[in-house]
Tab-separated table of N, CA, C and O in Angstrom:
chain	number	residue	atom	x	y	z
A	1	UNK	N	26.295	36.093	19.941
A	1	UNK	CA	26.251	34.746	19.431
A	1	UNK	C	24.805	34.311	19.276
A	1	UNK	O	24.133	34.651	20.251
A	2	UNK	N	24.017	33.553	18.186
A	2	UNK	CA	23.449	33.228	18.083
A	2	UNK	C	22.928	32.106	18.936
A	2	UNK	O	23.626	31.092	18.945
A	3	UNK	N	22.049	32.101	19.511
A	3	UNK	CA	21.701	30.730	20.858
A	3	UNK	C	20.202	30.290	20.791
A	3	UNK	O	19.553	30.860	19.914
A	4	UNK	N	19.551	29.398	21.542
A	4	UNK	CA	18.386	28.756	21.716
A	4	UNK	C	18.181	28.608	22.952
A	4	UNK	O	19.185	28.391	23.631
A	5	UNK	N	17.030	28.662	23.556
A	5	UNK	CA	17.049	28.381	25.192
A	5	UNK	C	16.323	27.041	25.460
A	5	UNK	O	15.461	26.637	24.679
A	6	UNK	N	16.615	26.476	26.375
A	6	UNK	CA	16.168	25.148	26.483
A	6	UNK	C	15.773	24.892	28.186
A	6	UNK	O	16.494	24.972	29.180
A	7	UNK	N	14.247	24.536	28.034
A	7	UNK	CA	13.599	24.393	29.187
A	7	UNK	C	12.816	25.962	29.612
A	7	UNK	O	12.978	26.965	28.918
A	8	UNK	N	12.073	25.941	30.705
A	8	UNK	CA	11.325	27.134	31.518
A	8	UNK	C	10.127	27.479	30.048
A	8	UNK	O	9.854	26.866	29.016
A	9	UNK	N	9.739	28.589	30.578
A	9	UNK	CA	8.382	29.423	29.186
A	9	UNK	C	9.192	29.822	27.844
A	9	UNK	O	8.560	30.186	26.853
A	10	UNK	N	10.877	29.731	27.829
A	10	UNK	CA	11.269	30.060	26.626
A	10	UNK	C	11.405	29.116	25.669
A	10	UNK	O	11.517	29.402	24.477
A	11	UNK	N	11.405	27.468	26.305
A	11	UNK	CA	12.253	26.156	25.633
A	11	UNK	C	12.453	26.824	23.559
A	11	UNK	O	11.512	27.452	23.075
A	12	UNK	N	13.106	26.674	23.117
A	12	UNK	CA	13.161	26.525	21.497
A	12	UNK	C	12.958	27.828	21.260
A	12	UNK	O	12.241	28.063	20.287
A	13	UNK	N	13.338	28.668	21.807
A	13	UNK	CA	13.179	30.014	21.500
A	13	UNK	C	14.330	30.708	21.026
A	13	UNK	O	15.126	31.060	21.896
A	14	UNK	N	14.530	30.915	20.134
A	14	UNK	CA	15.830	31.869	19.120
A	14	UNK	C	16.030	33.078	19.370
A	14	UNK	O	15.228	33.871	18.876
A	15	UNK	N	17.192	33.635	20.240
A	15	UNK	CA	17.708	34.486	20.894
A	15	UNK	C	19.423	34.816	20.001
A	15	UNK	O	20.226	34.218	19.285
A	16	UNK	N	19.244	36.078	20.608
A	16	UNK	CA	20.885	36.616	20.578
A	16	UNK	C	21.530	36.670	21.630
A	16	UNK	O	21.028	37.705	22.069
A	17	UNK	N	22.234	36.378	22.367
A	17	UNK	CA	23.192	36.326	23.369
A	17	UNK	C	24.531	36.691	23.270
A	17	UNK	O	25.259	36.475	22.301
A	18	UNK	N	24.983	37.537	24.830
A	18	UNK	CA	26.219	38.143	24.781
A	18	UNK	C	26.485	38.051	26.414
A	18	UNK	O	25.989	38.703	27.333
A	19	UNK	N	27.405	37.048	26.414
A	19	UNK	CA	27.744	36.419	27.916
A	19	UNK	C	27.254	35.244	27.959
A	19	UNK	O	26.540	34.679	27.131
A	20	UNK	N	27.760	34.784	29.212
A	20	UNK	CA	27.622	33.573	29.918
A	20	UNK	C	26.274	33.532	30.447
A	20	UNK	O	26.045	32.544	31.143
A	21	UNK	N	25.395	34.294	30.304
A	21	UNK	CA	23.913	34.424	31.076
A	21	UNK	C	23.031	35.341	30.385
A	21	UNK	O	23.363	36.452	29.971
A	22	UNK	N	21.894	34.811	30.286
A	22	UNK	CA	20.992	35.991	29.562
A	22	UNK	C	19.278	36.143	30.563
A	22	UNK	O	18.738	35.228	31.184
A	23	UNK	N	18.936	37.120	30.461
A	23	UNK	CA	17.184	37.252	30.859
A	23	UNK	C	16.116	37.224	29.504
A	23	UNK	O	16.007	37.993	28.549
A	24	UNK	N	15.624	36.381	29.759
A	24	UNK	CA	14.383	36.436	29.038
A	24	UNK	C	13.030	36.495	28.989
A	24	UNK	O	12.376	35.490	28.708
A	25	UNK	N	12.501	37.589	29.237
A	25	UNK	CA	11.251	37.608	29.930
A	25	UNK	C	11.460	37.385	31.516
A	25	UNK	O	10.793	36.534	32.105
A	26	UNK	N	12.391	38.164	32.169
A	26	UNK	CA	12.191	37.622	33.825
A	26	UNK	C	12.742	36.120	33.787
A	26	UNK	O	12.917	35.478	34.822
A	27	UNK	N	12.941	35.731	32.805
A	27	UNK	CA	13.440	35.033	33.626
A	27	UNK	C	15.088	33.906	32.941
A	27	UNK	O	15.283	33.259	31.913
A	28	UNK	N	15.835	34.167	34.059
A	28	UNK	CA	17.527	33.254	34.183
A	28	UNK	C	17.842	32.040	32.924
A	28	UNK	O	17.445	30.893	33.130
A	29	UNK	N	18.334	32.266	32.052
A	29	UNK	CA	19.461	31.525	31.187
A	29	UNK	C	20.546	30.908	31.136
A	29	UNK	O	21.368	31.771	30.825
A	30	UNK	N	21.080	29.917	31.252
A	30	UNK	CA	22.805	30.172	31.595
A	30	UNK	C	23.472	28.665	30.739
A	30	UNK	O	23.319	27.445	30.800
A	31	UNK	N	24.469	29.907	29.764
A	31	UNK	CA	25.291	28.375	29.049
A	31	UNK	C	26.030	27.304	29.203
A	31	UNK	O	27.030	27.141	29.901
A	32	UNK	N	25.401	26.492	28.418
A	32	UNK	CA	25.895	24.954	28.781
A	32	UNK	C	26.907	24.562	27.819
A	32	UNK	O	27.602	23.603	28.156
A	33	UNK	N	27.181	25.191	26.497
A	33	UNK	CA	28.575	24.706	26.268
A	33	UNK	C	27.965	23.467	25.093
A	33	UNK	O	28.756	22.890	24.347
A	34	UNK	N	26.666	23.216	25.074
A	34	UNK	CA	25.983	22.148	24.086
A	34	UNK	C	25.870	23.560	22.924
A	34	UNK	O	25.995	24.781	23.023
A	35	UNK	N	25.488	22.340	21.548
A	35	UNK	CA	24.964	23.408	20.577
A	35	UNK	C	23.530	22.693	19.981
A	35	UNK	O	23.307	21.600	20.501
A	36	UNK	N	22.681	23.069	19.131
A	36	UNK	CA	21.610	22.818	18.955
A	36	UNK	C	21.124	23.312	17.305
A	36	UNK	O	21.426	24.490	17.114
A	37	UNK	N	20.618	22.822	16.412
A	37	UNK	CA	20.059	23.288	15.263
A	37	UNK	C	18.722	23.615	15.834
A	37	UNK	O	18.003	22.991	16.614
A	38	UNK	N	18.525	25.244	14.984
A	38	UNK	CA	17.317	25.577	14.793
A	38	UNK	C	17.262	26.796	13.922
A	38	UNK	O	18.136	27.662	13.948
A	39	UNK	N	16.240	26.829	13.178
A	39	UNK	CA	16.364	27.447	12.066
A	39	UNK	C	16.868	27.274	10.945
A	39	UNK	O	16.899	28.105	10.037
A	40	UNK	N	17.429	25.845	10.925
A	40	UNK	CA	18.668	25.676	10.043
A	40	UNK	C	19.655	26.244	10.385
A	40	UNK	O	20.349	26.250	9.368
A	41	UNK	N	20.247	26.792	11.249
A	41	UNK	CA	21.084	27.463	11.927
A	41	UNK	C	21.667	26.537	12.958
A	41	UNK	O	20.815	26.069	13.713
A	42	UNK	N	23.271	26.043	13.244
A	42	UNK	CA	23.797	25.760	14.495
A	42	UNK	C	23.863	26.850	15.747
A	42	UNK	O	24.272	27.994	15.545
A	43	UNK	N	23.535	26.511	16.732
A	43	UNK	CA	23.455	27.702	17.874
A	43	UNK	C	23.854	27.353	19.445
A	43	UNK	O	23.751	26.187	19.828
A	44	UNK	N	24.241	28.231	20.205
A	44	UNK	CA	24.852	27.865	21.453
A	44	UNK	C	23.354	27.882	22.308
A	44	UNK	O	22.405	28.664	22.238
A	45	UNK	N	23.584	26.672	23.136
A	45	UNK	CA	22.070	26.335	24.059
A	45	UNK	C	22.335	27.159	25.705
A	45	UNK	O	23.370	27.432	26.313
A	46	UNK	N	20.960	27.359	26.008
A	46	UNK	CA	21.099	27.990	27.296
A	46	UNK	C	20.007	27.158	27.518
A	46	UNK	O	19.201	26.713	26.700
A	47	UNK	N	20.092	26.965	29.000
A	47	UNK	CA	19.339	25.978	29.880
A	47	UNK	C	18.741	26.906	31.273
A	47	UNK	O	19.223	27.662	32.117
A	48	UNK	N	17.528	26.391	30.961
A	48	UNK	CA	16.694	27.845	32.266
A	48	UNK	C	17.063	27.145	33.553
A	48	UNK	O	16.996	25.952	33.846
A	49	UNK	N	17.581	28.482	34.440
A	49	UNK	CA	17.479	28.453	35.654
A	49	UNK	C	16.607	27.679	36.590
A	49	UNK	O	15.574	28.187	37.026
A	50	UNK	N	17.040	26.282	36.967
A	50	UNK	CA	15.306	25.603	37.827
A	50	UNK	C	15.114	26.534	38.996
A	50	UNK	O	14.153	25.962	39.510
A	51	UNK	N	15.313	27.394	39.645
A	51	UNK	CA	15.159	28.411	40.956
A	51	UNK	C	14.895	29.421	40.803
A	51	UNK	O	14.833	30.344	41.615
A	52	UNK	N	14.530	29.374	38.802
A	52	UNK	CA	13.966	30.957	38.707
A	52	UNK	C	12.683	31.069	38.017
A	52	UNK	O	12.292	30.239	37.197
A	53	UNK	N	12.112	31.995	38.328
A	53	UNK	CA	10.664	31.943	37.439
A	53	UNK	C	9.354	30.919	37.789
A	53	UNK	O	8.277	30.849	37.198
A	54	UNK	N	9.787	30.229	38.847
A	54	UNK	CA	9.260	29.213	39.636
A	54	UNK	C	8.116	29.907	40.157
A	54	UNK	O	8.192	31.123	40.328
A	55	UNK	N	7.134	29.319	40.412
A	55	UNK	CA	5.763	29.492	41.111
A	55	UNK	C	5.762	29.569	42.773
A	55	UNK	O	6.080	28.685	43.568
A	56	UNK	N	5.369	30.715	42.991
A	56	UNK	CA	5.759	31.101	44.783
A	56	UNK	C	4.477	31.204	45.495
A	56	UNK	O	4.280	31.906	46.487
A	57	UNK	N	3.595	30.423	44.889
A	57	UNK	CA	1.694	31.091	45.048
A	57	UNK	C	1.218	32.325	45.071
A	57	UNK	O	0.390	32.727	45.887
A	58	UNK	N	1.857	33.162	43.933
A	58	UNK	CA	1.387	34.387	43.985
A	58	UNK	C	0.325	35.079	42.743
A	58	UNK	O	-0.153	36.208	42.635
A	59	UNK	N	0.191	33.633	41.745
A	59	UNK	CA	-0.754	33.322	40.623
A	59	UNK	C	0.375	33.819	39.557
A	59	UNK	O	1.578	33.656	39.351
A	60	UNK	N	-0.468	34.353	39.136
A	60	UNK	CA	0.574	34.313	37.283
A	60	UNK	C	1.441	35.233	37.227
A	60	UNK	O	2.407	34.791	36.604
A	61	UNK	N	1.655	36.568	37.637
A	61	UNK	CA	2.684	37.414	37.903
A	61	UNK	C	3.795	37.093	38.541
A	61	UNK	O	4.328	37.878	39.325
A	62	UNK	N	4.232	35.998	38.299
A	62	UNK	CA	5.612	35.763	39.087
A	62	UNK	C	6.653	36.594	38.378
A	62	UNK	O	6.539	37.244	37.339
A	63	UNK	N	7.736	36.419	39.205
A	63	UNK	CA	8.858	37.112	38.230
A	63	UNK	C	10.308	36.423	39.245
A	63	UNK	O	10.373	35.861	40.338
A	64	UNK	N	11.374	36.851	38.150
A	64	UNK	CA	12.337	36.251	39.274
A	64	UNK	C	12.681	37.332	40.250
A	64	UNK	O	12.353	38.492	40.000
A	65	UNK	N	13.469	36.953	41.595
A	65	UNK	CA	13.799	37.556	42.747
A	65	UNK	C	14.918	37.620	42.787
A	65	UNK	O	15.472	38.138	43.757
């Protein structure tokens, strides 16, 4: 399905998705069941994980756990 992610380092980012959850770059996706234009395209929204990809003081290499 065609989707968009919304919020974290991906916000507005045009993805393909297959499931209820996707990774993107390290880091957690998960659908909300909203839809969203982009591209001129209608698309299913994913909303980033707030507990993932989060800053642990380890500088810029974070990743999720």
């Amino acid at each position: 399905m065609l989707a968009v992610l919304r919020g974290g380092p991906g916000d507005s980012q045009p993805v393909t998705a297959h499931g209820r959850e996707l990774v993107w770059r390290g880091c957690l996706y998960e659908f909300t069941g909203d839809r969203a234009k982009r591209l001129g395209v209608e698309r299913q929204v994913f909303e980033h994980a707030a507990d993932c990809c989060e800053p642990f003081g380890r500088g810029s290499e974070d990743r999720c756990e």
